[in-house]
Each structure stands twice: as C-alpha cells, then as structure tokens.
C-alpha cells in the first residue's frame, strides 16, 4: 500500500508540475497586448491614472459617467507566467481594414457587405462604397474586453449611424470667390444637388467622420484611424437624369465662361483706347505748356522781350508765305 500511495503522490506532483508550472508560461507577441484577470477581476491601475483619459473630452457631458471605465494593467510583449487561478486575455493591436458595408452579425446584409445605403438631404437613396481602418486602443482595453460584448460590432454600428446622419443633412460649403469665378466648374459639381455635393466634398466628409468618431476609444476601446469613402452611387433610374443635369450645367458653365471672356476682352480693348486718346491729348497740350513757360520767361526779362519775340515769329511767317497782304494806315 505504501508504494501505491507514493506513486499516487508523485503522480499528482508530476501532473501538477506539468499542468501548472510548465504550462503556466505564456507569450505575448509584438502585435498583441494582454490583460490578466485574477479570479475574474482584471488588474487595475490606481484611480489617479484612470481619471486622466484625454478621449473623454470628445464625449457629451451626459455620457462621461456612462463610459468611465477603469484603467487596467497591460501586459507587454514577451514571456510571462500565470498561476492556475489567473486568466490571460490577449488582444491584437494591429490595424485592421474592413469594408464599411460589412455587417458582422449578418454578412448577407448591405448586398453581401459591399454597398452601404443612405438617404441624402433631397430624399435620394445612394450607395456608399469604402473602407474604414481601426485598431484596438491599448489604453482602453477594459472597455474593449469587458465593457461591451462585441466592441467591433458596436463600433461599426456607431460609424454607420453617424455616417447616415451626416449624409442626410450634408450641405456643401460655399464656394470661395462667389460670383467672381470665370472658369467652368466640373460636370459633377452642380451645387444644390446633394449627391453632387457629396461627391465633390468626399474629402471633407471623410475628415468629418474622423472627427465625429474621436470618442470611439472611450466608448468601445477601438480607435477609428481613417474612413475612406471612395464611391457614392445613385440609383440607376436616377443616374441618367443626373448625367443630363450635369451635362446641361457644364454647357451653361461653358457658355458663361465664353461670354465672360469676351466681355473681359472688350473691357481691355476699351481701356487701351482710352489710354491712346489720353496720350494724344497730352501730346497736344505739351507744346502749349512749353510755349506758355517760354512766354513767361520772356516777360520776366523785360517789357520789350515779348514784342521782340513776336517780331521774330512774324518774320519767320513772312519768309514762309508766298504772298502777304498788309493793311496800310492812312
């Protein structure tokens, strides 16, 4: 019996050593972070560090208490050890790229995850194509692991809801320069038509979505790094009408540009004609001004200077004349 008891004891010790000592080591890769829970509770940082979250400023005041998650101790890459009562939760922090139309709960939705539908300000149903890039926030691992059940699904829903809201009320900013523009605008830039405004301001729309989603780390522990809306399609029955509107607008813009160019050319010609006539008038005035200055100088030399000047001028005229008729005083 003693040999059997010793065998059981040594067998248990061996099993315990292999199960909880050798298998107690684990690794965290370079693109991973981990959080350890002890009896189901995550290791937390002091409250002073948890209150210094810069992302809370992007939340509305009534939401800050709801999304006030504690800060947890993050395990960095390397080899670590855990006890049997501890559990490790690994998370990849690599940047992920997904189609913005992808529905993780129902892959068949949104035409198989390829086109996201939205309604514009003028009640036009458009299809959006593009991608979003996101990654898990290392600072908000509690929200990602324990705050919500499926944070990526929540983030996608949050992004889609904001995008649809912005498209429903999107208005193009006023064009710089106002009525002074003389060049024709692009055919797809007819102002006042929502889909044209959206197509023309895709970059502004992407930047607007980036700003609106700055609170996602504090909400779900996921950082939306970029939204890349690449294409906005109108329904087929509307696309032909839009093409006709754009063509007509382009033709009108071209006619306006030609008319304005002709008007500018006439204005330039008028300015040149005015300059020529002004120079001619100055050419006629200059000799008279010079003569006036000369007479003034002669008058300053004495009372007989002007009479002598007039006599010399009269003699010059007599030399040029072929016949002179003079009145004789009787």
PDB file of C-alpha atoms in Angstrom, residues 14-327:
ATOM      1  CA  UNK A  14       4.220  15.439 -11.625  1.00  0.00           C
ATOM      2  CA  UNK A  15       0.833  16.289 -13.107  1.00  0.00           C
ATOM      3  CA  UNK A  16       0.688  19.493 -11.071  1.00  0.00           C
ATOM      4  CA  UNK A  17       4.212  20.445 -12.186  1.00  0.00           C
ATOM      5  CA  UNK A  18       3.479  19.851 -15.862  1.00  0.00           C
ATOM      6  CA  UNK A  19      -0.024  21.341 -15.799  1.00  0.00           C
ATOM      7  CA  UNK A  20       0.508  24.473 -13.770  1.00  0.00           C
ATOM      8  CA  UNK A  21       4.256  25.142 -13.855  1.00  0.00           C
ATOM      9  CA  UNK A  22       5.417  24.225 -17.354  1.00  0.00           C
ATOM     10  CA  UNK A  23       2.138  25.218 -18.982  1.00  0.00           C
ATOM     11  CA  UNK A  24       1.922  28.324 -16.772  1.00  0.00           C
ATOM     12  CA  UNK A  25       4.310  30.208 -19.065  1.00  0.00           C
ATOM     13  CA  UNK A  26       2.799  32.097 -21.939  1.00  0.00           C
ATOM     14  CA  UNK A  27       3.996  34.563 -24.571  1.00  0.00           C
ATOM     15  CA  UNK A  28       2.612  37.839 -25.854  1.00  0.00           C
ATOM     16  CA  UNK A  29       3.531  38.670 -29.474  1.00  0.00           C
ATOM     17  CA  UNK A  30       4.750  42.046 -30.697  1.00  0.00           C
ATOM     18  CA  UNK A  31       1.356  42.994 -32.151  1.00  0.00           C
ATOM     19  CA  UNK A  32      -0.509  41.828 -29.060  1.00  0.00           C
ATOM     20  CA  UNK A  33      -1.296  43.124 -25.621  1.00  0.00           C
ATOM     21  CA  UNK A  34      -2.760  41.121 -22.772  1.00  0.00           C
ATOM     22  CA  UNK A  35      -4.766  41.699 -19.618  1.00  0.00           C
ATOM     23  CA  UNK A  36      -4.660  39.353 -16.649  1.00  0.00           C
ATOM     24  CA  UNK A  37      -7.710  38.588 -14.530  1.00  0.00           C
ATOM     25  CA  UNK A  38      -7.343  37.082 -11.062  1.00  0.00           C
ATOM     26  CA  UNK A  39     -10.461  35.168 -10.037  1.00  0.00           C
ATOM     27  CA  UNK A  40     -12.327  37.029 -12.771  1.00  0.00           C
ATOM     28  CA  UNK A  41     -11.193  40.543 -11.819  1.00  0.00           C
ATOM     29  CA  UNK A  42      -8.751  42.477 -14.008  1.00  0.00           C
ATOM     30  CA  UNK A  43      -5.656  44.070 -12.526  1.00  0.00           C
ATOM     31  CA  UNK A  44      -6.440  47.769 -12.292  1.00  0.00           C
ATOM     32  CA  UNK A  45      -4.284  50.839 -12.108  1.00  0.00           C
ATOM     33  CA  UNK A  46      -4.722  53.492  -9.412  1.00  0.00           C
ATOM     34  CA  UNK A  47      -7.689  55.809  -9.818  1.00  0.00           C
ATOM     35  CA  UNK A  48      -5.451  58.836 -10.321  1.00  0.00           C
ATOM     36  CA  UNK A  49      -4.171  57.368 -13.595  1.00  0.00           C
ATOM     37  CA  UNK A  50      -7.648  56.286 -14.693  1.00  0.00           C
ATOM     38  CA  UNK A  51      -9.054  59.827 -14.497  1.00  0.00           C
ATOM     39  CA  UNK A  52      -6.530  61.242 -16.988  1.00  0.00           C
ATOM     40  CA  UNK A  53      -8.148  59.914 -20.167  1.00  0.00           C
ATOM     41  CA  UNK A  54      -7.824  62.538 -22.944  1.00  0.00           C
ATOM     42  CA  UNK A  55     -10.554  60.908 -25.051  1.00  0.00           C
ATOM     43  CA  UNK A  56     -13.309  61.728 -22.558  1.00  0.00           C
ATOM     44  CA  UNK A  57     -13.390  65.318 -23.824  1.00  0.00           C
ATOM     45  CA  UNK A  58     -14.988  64.054 -27.066  1.00  0.00           C
ATOM     46  CA  UNK A  59     -17.935  62.594 -25.156  1.00  0.00           C
ATOM     47  CA  UNK A  60     -21.063  64.545 -24.388  1.00  0.00           C
ATOM     48  CA  UNK A  61     -21.324  65.604 -20.727  1.00  0.00           C
ATOM     49  CA  UNK A  62     -24.191  63.170 -20.057  1.00  0.00           C
ATOM     50  CA  UNK A  63     -22.144  60.263 -21.473  1.00  0.00           C
ATOM     51  CA  UNK A  64     -18.956  60.717 -19.455  1.00  0.00           C
ATOM     52  CA  UNK A  65     -20.224  58.864 -16.392  1.00  0.00           C
ATOM     53  CA  UNK A  66     -21.604  56.021 -18.520  1.00  0.00           C
ATOM     54  CA  UNK A  67     -18.296  55.357 -20.279  1.00  0.00           C
ATOM     55  CA  UNK A  68     -15.968  55.929 -17.345  1.00  0.00           C
ATOM     56  CA  UNK A  69     -14.073  52.623 -17.415  1.00  0.00           C
ATOM     57  CA  UNK A  70     -11.146  51.780 -15.123  1.00  0.00           C
ATOM     58  CA  UNK A  71      -7.618  51.538 -16.427  1.00  0.00           C
ATOM     59  CA  UNK A  72      -6.154  48.029 -16.343  1.00  0.00           C
ATOM     60  CA  UNK A  73      -2.571  46.829 -16.209  1.00  0.00           C
ATOM     61  CA  UNK A  74      -1.446  45.950 -19.743  1.00  0.00           C
ATOM     62  CA  UNK A  75       0.991  43.084 -20.251  1.00  0.00           C
ATOM     63  CA  UNK A  76       3.595  43.960 -22.868  1.00  0.00           C
ATOM     64  CA  UNK A  77       5.139  41.522 -25.424  1.00  0.00           C
ATOM     65  CA  UNK A  78       7.424  38.842 -24.014  1.00  0.00           C
ATOM     66  CA  UNK A  79       7.333  35.657 -21.910  1.00  0.00           C
ATOM     67  CA  UNK A  80       5.262  35.743 -18.719  1.00  0.00           C
ATOM     68  CA  UNK A  81       3.944  33.392 -16.064  1.00  0.00           C
ATOM     69  CA  UNK A  82       0.494  32.929 -14.614  1.00  0.00           C
ATOM     70  CA  UNK A  83      -0.946  30.927 -11.761  1.00  0.00           C
ATOM     71  CA  UNK A  84      -3.808  28.462 -12.175  1.00  0.00           C
ATOM     72  CA  UNK A  85      -6.347  30.963 -10.811  1.00  0.00           C
ATOM     73  CA  UNK A  86      -5.287  33.606 -13.291  1.00  0.00           C
ATOM     74  CA  UNK A  87      -6.569  34.011 -16.853  1.00  0.00           C
ATOM     75  CA  UNK A  88      -4.937  35.834 -19.741  1.00  0.00           C
ATOM     76  CA  UNK A  89      -6.923  37.862 -22.309  1.00  0.00           C
ATOM     77  CA  UNK A  90      -4.856  38.605 -25.427  1.00  0.00           C
ATOM     78  CA  UNK A  91      -5.798  41.309 -27.920  1.00  0.00           C
ATOM     79  CA  UNK A  92      -4.253  42.157 -31.281  1.00  0.00           C
ATOM     80  CA  UNK A  93      -3.467  45.872 -31.644  1.00  0.00           C
ATOM     81  CA  UNK A  94      -2.616  45.634 -35.348  1.00  0.00           C
ATOM     82  CA  UNK A  95      -4.533  47.960 -37.643  1.00  0.00           C
ATOM     83  CA  UNK A  96      -7.486  46.269 -39.326  1.00  0.00           C
ATOM     84  CA  UNK A  97      -9.191  47.284 -42.582  1.00  0.00           C
ATOM     85  CA  UNK A  98     -12.783  46.301 -43.291  1.00  0.00           C
ATOM     86  CA  UNK A  99     -15.438  47.262 -45.785  1.00  0.00           C
ATOM     87  CA  UNK A 100     -17.690  49.873 -44.240  1.00  0.00           C
ATOM     88  CA  UNK A 101     -20.745  47.990 -45.544  1.00  0.00           C
ATOM     89  CA  UNK A 102     -19.799  44.788 -43.741  1.00  0.00           C
ATOM     90  CA  UNK A 103     -22.330  43.647 -41.144  1.00  0.00           C
ATOM     91  CA  UNK A 104     -20.531  41.268 -38.786  1.00  0.00           C
ATOM     92  CA  UNK A 105     -23.790  39.856 -37.419  1.00  0.00           C
ATOM     93  CA  UNK A 106     -25.396  39.267 -40.823  1.00  0.00           C
ATOM     94  CA  UNK A 107     -22.904  39.006 -43.739  1.00  0.00           C
ATOM     95  CA  UNK A 108     -25.800  38.945 -46.220  1.00  0.00           C
ATOM     96  CA  UNK A 109     -26.909  42.455 -45.263  1.00  0.00           C
ATOM     97  CA  UNK A 110     -25.935  45.509 -47.337  1.00  0.00           C
ATOM     98  CA  UNK A 111     -25.826  43.462 -50.575  1.00  0.00           C
ATOM     99  CA  UNK A 112     -23.407  40.987 -49.164  1.00  0.00           C
ATOM    100  CA  UNK A 113     -21.351  43.608 -47.347  1.00  0.00           C
ATOM    101  CA  UNK A 114     -20.439  45.572 -50.482  1.00  0.00           C
ATOM    102  CA  UNK A 115     -22.721  48.642 -50.574  1.00  0.00           C
ATOM    103  CA  UNK A 116     -23.972  50.725 -47.675  1.00  0.00           C
ATOM    104  CA  UNK A 117     -27.224  52.538 -48.376  1.00  0.00           C
ATOM    105  CA  UNK A 118     -28.028  56.010 -47.093  1.00  0.00           C
ATOM    106  CA  UNK A 119     -30.587  58.743 -47.763  1.00  0.00           C
ATOM    107  CA  UNK A 120     -29.457  62.220 -48.775  1.00  0.00           C
ATOM    108  CA  UNK A 121     -30.963  65.582 -47.895  1.00  0.00           C
ATOM    109  CA  UNK A 122     -33.140  65.605 -51.031  1.00  0.00           C
ATOM    110  CA  UNK A 123     -34.510  62.103 -50.317  1.00  0.00           C
ATOM    111  CA  UNK A 124     -32.220  60.291 -52.743  1.00  0.00           C
ATOM    112  CA  UNK A 125     -31.207  56.748 -51.841  1.00  0.00           C
ATOM    113  CA  UNK A 126     -27.492  56.394 -52.575  1.00  0.00           C
ATOM    114  CA  UNK A 127     -24.995  53.554 -52.209  1.00  0.00           C
ATOM    115  CA  UNK A 128     -21.686  54.096 -50.449  1.00  0.00           C
ATOM    116  CA  UNK A 129     -18.502  52.123 -51.012  1.00  0.00           C
ATOM    117  CA  UNK A 130     -15.355  52.412 -48.985  1.00  0.00           C
ATOM    118  CA  UNK A 131     -13.326  51.125 -46.095  1.00  0.00           C
ATOM    119  CA  UNK A 132     -12.530  52.006 -42.537  1.00  0.00           C
ATOM    120  CA  UNK A 133      -9.310  51.374 -40.634  1.00  0.00           C
ATOM    121  CA  UNK A 134      -9.334  50.724 -36.923  1.00  0.00           C
ATOM    122  CA  UNK A 135      -7.221  49.255 -34.149  1.00  0.00           C
ATOM    123  CA  UNK A 136      -7.679  48.387 -30.529  1.00  0.00           C
ATOM    124  CA  UNK A 137      -6.676  51.131 -28.127  1.00  0.00           C
ATOM    125  CA  UNK A 138      -4.052  49.925 -25.687  1.00  0.00           C
ATOM    126  CA  UNK A 139      -5.217  52.464 -23.145  1.00  0.00           C
ATOM    127  CA  UNK A 140      -8.852  51.295 -23.299  1.00  0.00           C
ATOM    128  CA  UNK A 141      -8.508  47.521 -23.058  1.00  0.00           C
ATOM    129  CA  UNK A 142     -11.073  47.342 -20.248  1.00  0.00           C
ATOM    130  CA  UNK A 143     -13.737  48.856 -22.499  1.00  0.00           C
ATOM    131  CA  UNK A 144     -12.761  46.549 -25.369  1.00  0.00           C
ATOM    132  CA  UNK A 145     -12.591  43.327 -23.316  1.00  0.00           C
ATOM    133  CA  UNK A 146     -15.190  43.855 -20.627  1.00  0.00           C
ATOM    134  CA  UNK A 147     -17.189  46.998 -21.490  1.00  0.00           C
ATOM    135  CA  UNK A 148     -19.288  45.630 -24.349  1.00  0.00           C
ATOM    136  CA  UNK A 149     -19.869  42.107 -25.644  1.00  0.00           C
ATOM    137  CA  UNK A 150     -18.702  42.695 -29.225  1.00  0.00           C
ATOM    138  CA  UNK A 151     -16.950  46.077 -29.482  1.00  0.00           C
ATOM    139  CA  UNK A 152     -16.211  45.874 -33.221  1.00  0.00           C
ATOM    140  CA  UNK A 153     -19.902  45.386 -33.996  1.00  0.00           C
ATOM    141  CA  UNK A 154     -20.746  48.370 -31.801  1.00  0.00           C
ATOM    142  CA  UNK A 155     -18.091  50.500 -33.480  1.00  0.00           C
ATOM    143  CA  UNK A 156     -19.336  49.594 -36.942  1.00  0.00           C
ATOM    144  CA  UNK A 157     -22.894  50.425 -35.952  1.00  0.00           C
ATOM    145  CA  UNK A 158     -21.733  53.672 -34.360  1.00  0.00           C
ATOM    146  CA  UNK A 159     -19.825  54.630 -37.508  1.00  0.00           C
ATOM    147  CA  UNK A 160     -22.687  53.755 -39.859  1.00  0.00           C
ATOM    148  CA  UNK A 161     -25.250  55.674 -37.792  1.00  0.00           C
ATOM    149  CA  UNK A 162     -23.095  58.823 -37.751  1.00  0.00           C
ATOM    150  CA  UNK A 163     -22.345  58.490 -41.462  1.00  0.00           C
ATOM    151  CA  UNK A 164     -26.023  58.195 -42.374  1.00  0.00           C
ATOM    152  CA  UNK A 165     -26.893  61.149 -40.163  1.00  0.00           C
ATOM    153  CA  UNK A 166     -24.231  63.341 -41.742  1.00  0.00           C
ATOM    154  CA  UNK A 167     -25.230  62.374 -45.282  1.00  0.00           C
ATOM    155  CA  UNK A 168     -28.886  63.083 -44.514  1.00  0.00           C
ATOM    156  CA  UNK A 169     -28.042  66.661 -43.534  1.00  0.00           C
ATOM    157  CA  UNK A 170     -24.929  67.325 -45.589  1.00  0.00           C
ATOM    158  CA  UNK A 171     -24.621  70.743 -47.240  1.00  0.00           C
ATOM    159  CA  UNK A 172     -21.712  71.793 -49.399  1.00  0.00           C
ATOM    160  CA  UNK A 173     -19.680  74.714 -48.050  1.00  0.00           C
ATOM    161  CA  UNK A 174     -19.962  77.946 -50.058  1.00  0.00           C
ATOM    162  CA  UNK A 175     -17.515  78.150 -52.938  1.00  0.00           C
ATOM    163  CA  UNK A 176     -14.679  80.653 -52.406  1.00  0.00           C
ATOM    164  CA  UNK A 177     -14.816  83.666 -54.680  1.00  0.00           C
ATOM    165  CA  UNK A 178     -18.597  83.661 -55.098  1.00  0.00           C
ATOM    166  CA  UNK A 179     -19.727  85.155 -58.404  1.00  0.00           C
ATOM    167  CA  UNK A 180     -16.220  86.077 -59.493  1.00  0.00           C
ATOM    168  CA  UNK A 181     -15.406  82.638 -60.813  1.00  0.00           C
ATOM    169  CA  UNK A 182     -14.806  82.760 -64.539  1.00  0.00           C
ATOM    170  CA  UNK A 183     -13.793  79.153 -65.156  1.00  0.00           C
ATOM    171  CA  UNK A 184     -16.409  76.451 -65.752  1.00  0.00           C
ATOM    172  CA  UNK A 185     -16.892  74.034 -62.891  1.00  0.00           C
ATOM    173  CA  UNK A 186     -16.675  70.297 -63.212  1.00  0.00           C
ATOM    174  CA  UNK A 187     -19.659  68.447 -64.594  1.00  0.00           C
ATOM    175  CA  UNK A 188     -20.125  66.513 -61.365  1.00  0.00           C
ATOM    176  CA  UNK A 189     -20.136  69.651 -59.245  1.00  0.00           C
ATOM    177  CA  UNK A 190     -23.617  71.048 -59.731  1.00  0.00           C
ATOM    178  CA  UNK A 191     -24.307  72.806 -56.465  1.00  0.00           C
ATOM    179  CA  UNK A 192     -27.651  72.273 -54.787  1.00  0.00           C
ATOM    180  CA  UNK A 193     -27.896  68.583 -55.757  1.00  0.00           C
ATOM    181  CA  UNK A 194     -26.966  66.548 -52.714  1.00  0.00           C
ATOM    182  CA  UNK A 195     -25.196  63.672 -54.471  1.00  0.00           C
ATOM    183  CA  UNK A 196     -23.051  66.119 -56.431  1.00  0.00           C
ATOM    184  CA  UNK A 197     -22.229  67.997 -53.227  1.00  0.00           C
ATOM    185  CA  UNK A 198     -21.257  64.717 -51.575  1.00  0.00           C
ATOM    186  CA  UNK A 199     -19.101  63.604 -54.498  1.00  0.00           C
ATOM    187  CA  UNK A 200     -17.384  66.973 -54.655  1.00  0.00           C
ATOM    188  CA  UNK A 201     -16.696  67.037 -50.909  1.00  0.00           C
ATOM    189  CA  UNK A 202     -15.695  63.419 -50.273  1.00  0.00           C
ATOM    190  CA  UNK A 203     -12.510  64.510 -48.555  1.00  0.00           C
ATOM    191  CA  UNK A 204     -14.374  66.849 -46.217  1.00  0.00           C
ATOM    192  CA  UNK A 205     -16.866  64.087 -45.465  1.00  0.00           C
ATOM    193  CA  UNK A 206     -14.063  61.645 -44.583  1.00  0.00           C
ATOM    194  CA  UNK A 207     -12.413  64.216 -42.338  1.00  0.00           C
ATOM    195  CA  UNK A 208     -15.763  64.969 -40.713  1.00  0.00           C
ATOM    196  CA  UNK A 209     -16.258  61.281 -39.937  1.00  0.00           C
ATOM    197  CA  UNK A 210     -12.777  61.081 -38.418  1.00  0.00           C
ATOM    198  CA  UNK A 211     -13.593  63.973 -36.100  1.00  0.00           C
ATOM    199  CA  UNK A 212     -17.030  62.618 -35.183  1.00  0.00           C
ATOM    200  CA  UNK A 213     -15.590  59.214 -34.244  1.00  0.00           C
ATOM    201  CA  UNK A 214     -12.890  60.513 -31.897  1.00  0.00           C
ATOM    202  CA  UNK A 215     -14.934  59.320 -28.929  1.00  0.00           C
ATOM    203  CA  UNK A 216     -14.938  55.649 -30.030  1.00  0.00           C
ATOM    204  CA  UNK A 217     -11.882  54.707 -27.878  1.00  0.00           C
ATOM    205  CA  UNK A 218     -13.613  55.939 -24.737  1.00  0.00           C
ATOM    206  CA  UNK A 219     -16.848  54.160 -25.746  1.00  0.00           C
ATOM    207  CA  UNK A 220     -15.657  50.807 -27.088  1.00  0.00           C
ATOM    208  CA  UNK A 221     -11.862  50.757 -26.829  1.00  0.00           C
ATOM    209  CA  UNK A 222     -11.434  50.948 -30.603  1.00  0.00           C
ATOM    210  CA  UNK A 223      -9.680  53.761 -32.460  1.00  0.00           C
ATOM    211  CA  UNK A 224     -11.056  54.600 -35.919  1.00  0.00           C
ATOM    212  CA  UNK A 225      -7.921  55.724 -37.714  1.00  0.00           C
ATOM    213  CA  UNK A 226      -9.463  56.603 -41.063  1.00  0.00           C
ATOM    214  CA  UNK A 227     -12.669  56.443 -43.050  1.00  0.00           C
ATOM    215  CA  UNK A 228     -12.136  56.075 -46.779  1.00  0.00           C
ATOM    216  CA  UNK A 229     -15.380  56.686 -48.660  1.00  0.00           C
ATOM    217  CA  UNK A 230     -14.364  56.128 -52.256  1.00  0.00           C
ATOM    218  CA  UNK A 231     -17.614  55.997 -54.216  1.00  0.00           C
ATOM    219  CA  UNK A 232     -21.171  57.302 -53.972  1.00  0.00           C
ATOM    220  CA  UNK A 233     -23.614  55.778 -56.436  1.00  0.00           C
ATOM    221  CA  UNK A 234     -27.106  56.974 -57.272  1.00  0.00           C
ATOM    222  CA  UNK A 235     -29.887  54.515 -58.242  1.00  0.00           C
ATOM    223  CA  UNK A 236     -29.743  53.505 -61.947  1.00  0.00           C
ATOM    224  CA  UNK A 237     -33.028  55.252 -62.741  1.00  0.00           C
ATOM    225  CA  UNK A 238     -31.661  58.497 -61.329  1.00  0.00           C
ATOM    226  CA  UNK A 239     -28.151  58.243 -62.742  1.00  0.00           C
ATOM    227  CA  UNK A 240     -29.235  59.106 -66.303  1.00  0.00           C
ATOM    228  CA  UNK A 241     -31.150  62.156 -65.089  1.00  0.00           C
ATOM    229  CA  UNK A 242     -28.128  63.235 -63.056  1.00  0.00           C
ATOM    230  CA  UNK A 243     -25.915  62.851 -66.113  1.00  0.00           C
ATOM    231  CA  UNK A 244     -28.300  65.055 -68.135  1.00  0.00           C
ATOM    232  CA  UNK A 245     -28.329  67.684 -65.391  1.00  0.00           C
ATOM    233  CA  UNK A 246     -24.563  67.645 -65.167  1.00  0.00           C
ATOM    234  CA  UNK A 247     -24.204  67.910 -68.948  1.00  0.00           C
ATOM    235  CA  UNK A 248     -26.594  70.865 -69.118  1.00  0.00           C
ATOM    236  CA  UNK A 249     -24.806  72.526 -66.223  1.00  0.00           C
ATOM    237  CA  UNK A 250     -21.479  72.013 -67.907  1.00  0.00           C
ATOM    238  CA  UNK A 251     -22.774  73.543 -71.142  1.00  0.00           C
ATOM    239  CA  UNK A 252     -24.196  76.556 -69.303  1.00  0.00           C
ATOM    240  CA  UNK A 253     -20.942  76.995 -67.425  1.00  0.00           C
ATOM    241  CA  UNK A 254     -19.017  76.845 -70.694  1.00  0.00           C
ATOM    242  CA  UNK A 255     -21.288  79.479 -72.296  1.00  0.00           C
ATOM    243  CA  UNK A 256     -20.959  81.727 -69.254  1.00  0.00           C
ATOM    244  CA  UNK A 257     -17.220  81.377 -69.373  1.00  0.00           C
ATOM    245  CA  UNK A 258     -17.052  82.277 -73.074  1.00  0.00           C
ATOM    246  CA  UNK A 259     -19.329  85.293 -72.579  1.00  0.00           C
ATOM    247  CA  UNK A 260     -17.275  86.470 -69.641  1.00  0.00           C
ATOM    248  CA  UNK A 261     -14.055  86.042 -71.613  1.00  0.00           C
ATOM    249  CA  UNK A 262     -15.492  88.127 -74.486  1.00  0.00           C
ATOM    250  CA  UNK A 263     -16.599  90.817 -72.034  1.00  0.00           C
ATOM    251  CA  UNK A 264     -13.152  90.850 -70.422  1.00  0.00           C
ATOM    252  CA  UNK A 265     -11.561  91.250 -73.857  1.00  0.00           C
ATOM    253  CA  UNK A 266     -13.826  94.222 -74.703  1.00  0.00           C
ATOM    254  CA  UNK A 267     -13.013  95.853 -71.391  1.00  0.00           C
ATOM    255  CA  UNK A 268      -9.290  95.511 -72.090  1.00  0.00           C
ATOM    256  CA  UNK A 269      -9.720  96.990 -75.576  1.00  0.00           C
ATOM    257  CA  UNK A 270     -11.706  99.913 -74.164  1.00  0.00           C
ATOM    258  CA  UNK A 271      -9.001 100.609 -71.591  1.00  0.00           C
ATOM    259  CA  UNK A 272      -6.341 100.651 -74.315  1.00  0.00           C
ATOM    260  CA  UNK A 273      -8.444 103.049 -76.464  1.00  0.00           C
ATOM    261  CA  UNK A 274      -8.808 105.406 -73.501  1.00  0.00           C
ATOM    262  CA  UNK A 275      -5.053 105.284 -72.901  1.00  0.00           C
ATOM    263  CA  UNK A 276      -4.332 106.120 -76.579  1.00  0.00           C
ATOM    264  CA  UNK A 277      -6.704 109.099 -76.590  1.00  0.00           C
ATOM    265  CA  UNK A 278      -5.229 110.312 -73.321  1.00  0.00           C
ATOM    266  CA  UNK A 279      -1.721 110.186 -74.800  1.00  0.00           C
ATOM    267  CA  UNK A 280      -2.897 112.115 -77.874  1.00  0.00           C
ATOM    268  CA  UNK A 281      -4.409 114.842 -75.705  1.00  0.00           C
ATOM    269  CA  UNK A 282      -1.214 115.063 -73.685  1.00  0.00           C
ATOM    270  CA  UNK A 283       0.797 115.364 -76.917  1.00  0.00           C
ATOM    271  CA  UNK A 284      -1.316 118.377 -77.955  1.00  0.00           C
ATOM    272  CA  UNK A 285      -1.142 120.028 -74.565  1.00  0.00           C
ATOM    273  CA  UNK A 286       2.596 119.699 -74.031  1.00  0.00           C
ATOM    274  CA  UNK A 287       3.663 122.223 -76.789  1.00  0.00           C
ATOM    275  CA  UNK A 288       1.178 124.748 -75.463  1.00  0.00           C
ATOM    276  CA  UNK A 289       2.506 124.346 -71.934  1.00  0.00           C
ATOM    277  CA  UNK A 290       6.097 124.709 -73.194  1.00  0.00           C
ATOM    278  CA  UNK A 291       5.123 127.884 -75.135  1.00  0.00           C
ATOM    279  CA  UNK A 292       3.449 129.317 -72.042  1.00  0.00           C
ATOM    280  CA  UNK A 293       6.580 128.707 -69.984  1.00  0.00           C
ATOM    281  CA  UNK A 294       8.713 130.313 -72.673  1.00  0.00           C
ATOM    282  CA  UNK A 295       6.494 133.427 -72.822  1.00  0.00           C
ATOM    283  CA  UNK A 296       6.528 133.667 -69.067  1.00  0.00           C
ATOM    284  CA  UNK A 297      10.330 133.555 -69.095  1.00  0.00           C
ATOM    285  CA  UNK A 298      10.468 136.246 -71.788  1.00  0.00           C
ATOM    286  CA  UNK A 299       8.129 138.500 -69.875  1.00  0.00           C
ATOM    287  CA  UNK A 300      10.356 138.197 -66.838  1.00  0.00           C
ATOM    288  CA  UNK A 301      13.349 139.580 -68.842  1.00  0.00           C
ATOM    289  CA  UNK A 302      11.683 142.891 -69.677  1.00  0.00           C
ATOM    290  CA  UNK A 303       8.692 144.665 -71.269  1.00  0.00           C
ATOM    291  CA  UNK A 304      10.285 144.640 -74.813  1.00  0.00           C
ATOM    292  CA  UNK A 305      11.173 140.929 -74.833  1.00  0.00           C
ATOM    293  CA  UNK A 306       7.735 139.715 -75.830  1.00  0.00           C
ATOM    294  CA  UNK A 307       7.461 142.365 -78.598  1.00  0.00           C
ATOM    295  CA  UNK A 308      10.861 141.283 -79.982  1.00  0.00           C
ATOM    296  CA  UNK A 309       9.758 137.625 -79.790  1.00  0.00           C
ATOM    297  CA  UNK A 310       6.549 138.411 -81.690  1.00  0.00           C
ATOM    298  CA  UNK A 311       8.517 140.306 -84.330  1.00  0.00           C
ATOM    299  CA  UNK A 312      10.829 137.382 -84.893  1.00  0.00           C
ATOM    300  CA  UNK A 313       7.922 134.979 -85.128  1.00  0.00           C
ATOM    301  CA  UNK A 314       6.183 137.284 -87.623  1.00  0.00           C
ATOM    302  CA  UNK A 315       9.319 137.469 -89.754  1.00  0.00           C
ATOM    303  CA  UNK A 316       9.526 133.688 -89.824  1.00  0.00           C
ATOM    304  CA  UNK A 317       5.947 133.540 -91.034  1.00  0.00           C
ATOM    305  CA  UNK A 318       6.671 136.149 -93.703  1.00  0.00           C
ATOM    306  CA  UNK A 319       9.579 134.032 -95.006  1.00  0.00           C
ATOM    307  CA  UNK A 320       7.323 131.010 -95.368  1.00  0.00           C
ATOM    308  CA  UNK A 321       4.457 132.918 -97.046  1.00  0.00           C
ATOM    309  CA  UNK A 322       4.344 133.361-100.872  1.00  0.00           C
ATOM    310  CA  UNK A 323       2.169 136.469-100.747  1.00  0.00           C
ATOM    311  CA  UNK A 324       1.403 138.877 -97.918  1.00  0.00           C
ATOM    312  CA  UNK A 325      -1.446 141.340 -97.796  1.00  0.00           C
ATOM    313  CA  UNK A 326      -0.951 144.073 -95.244  1.00  0.00           C
ATOM    314  CA  UNK A 327      -3.281 146.845 -94.138  1.00  0.00           C
TER     315      UNK A 327
END
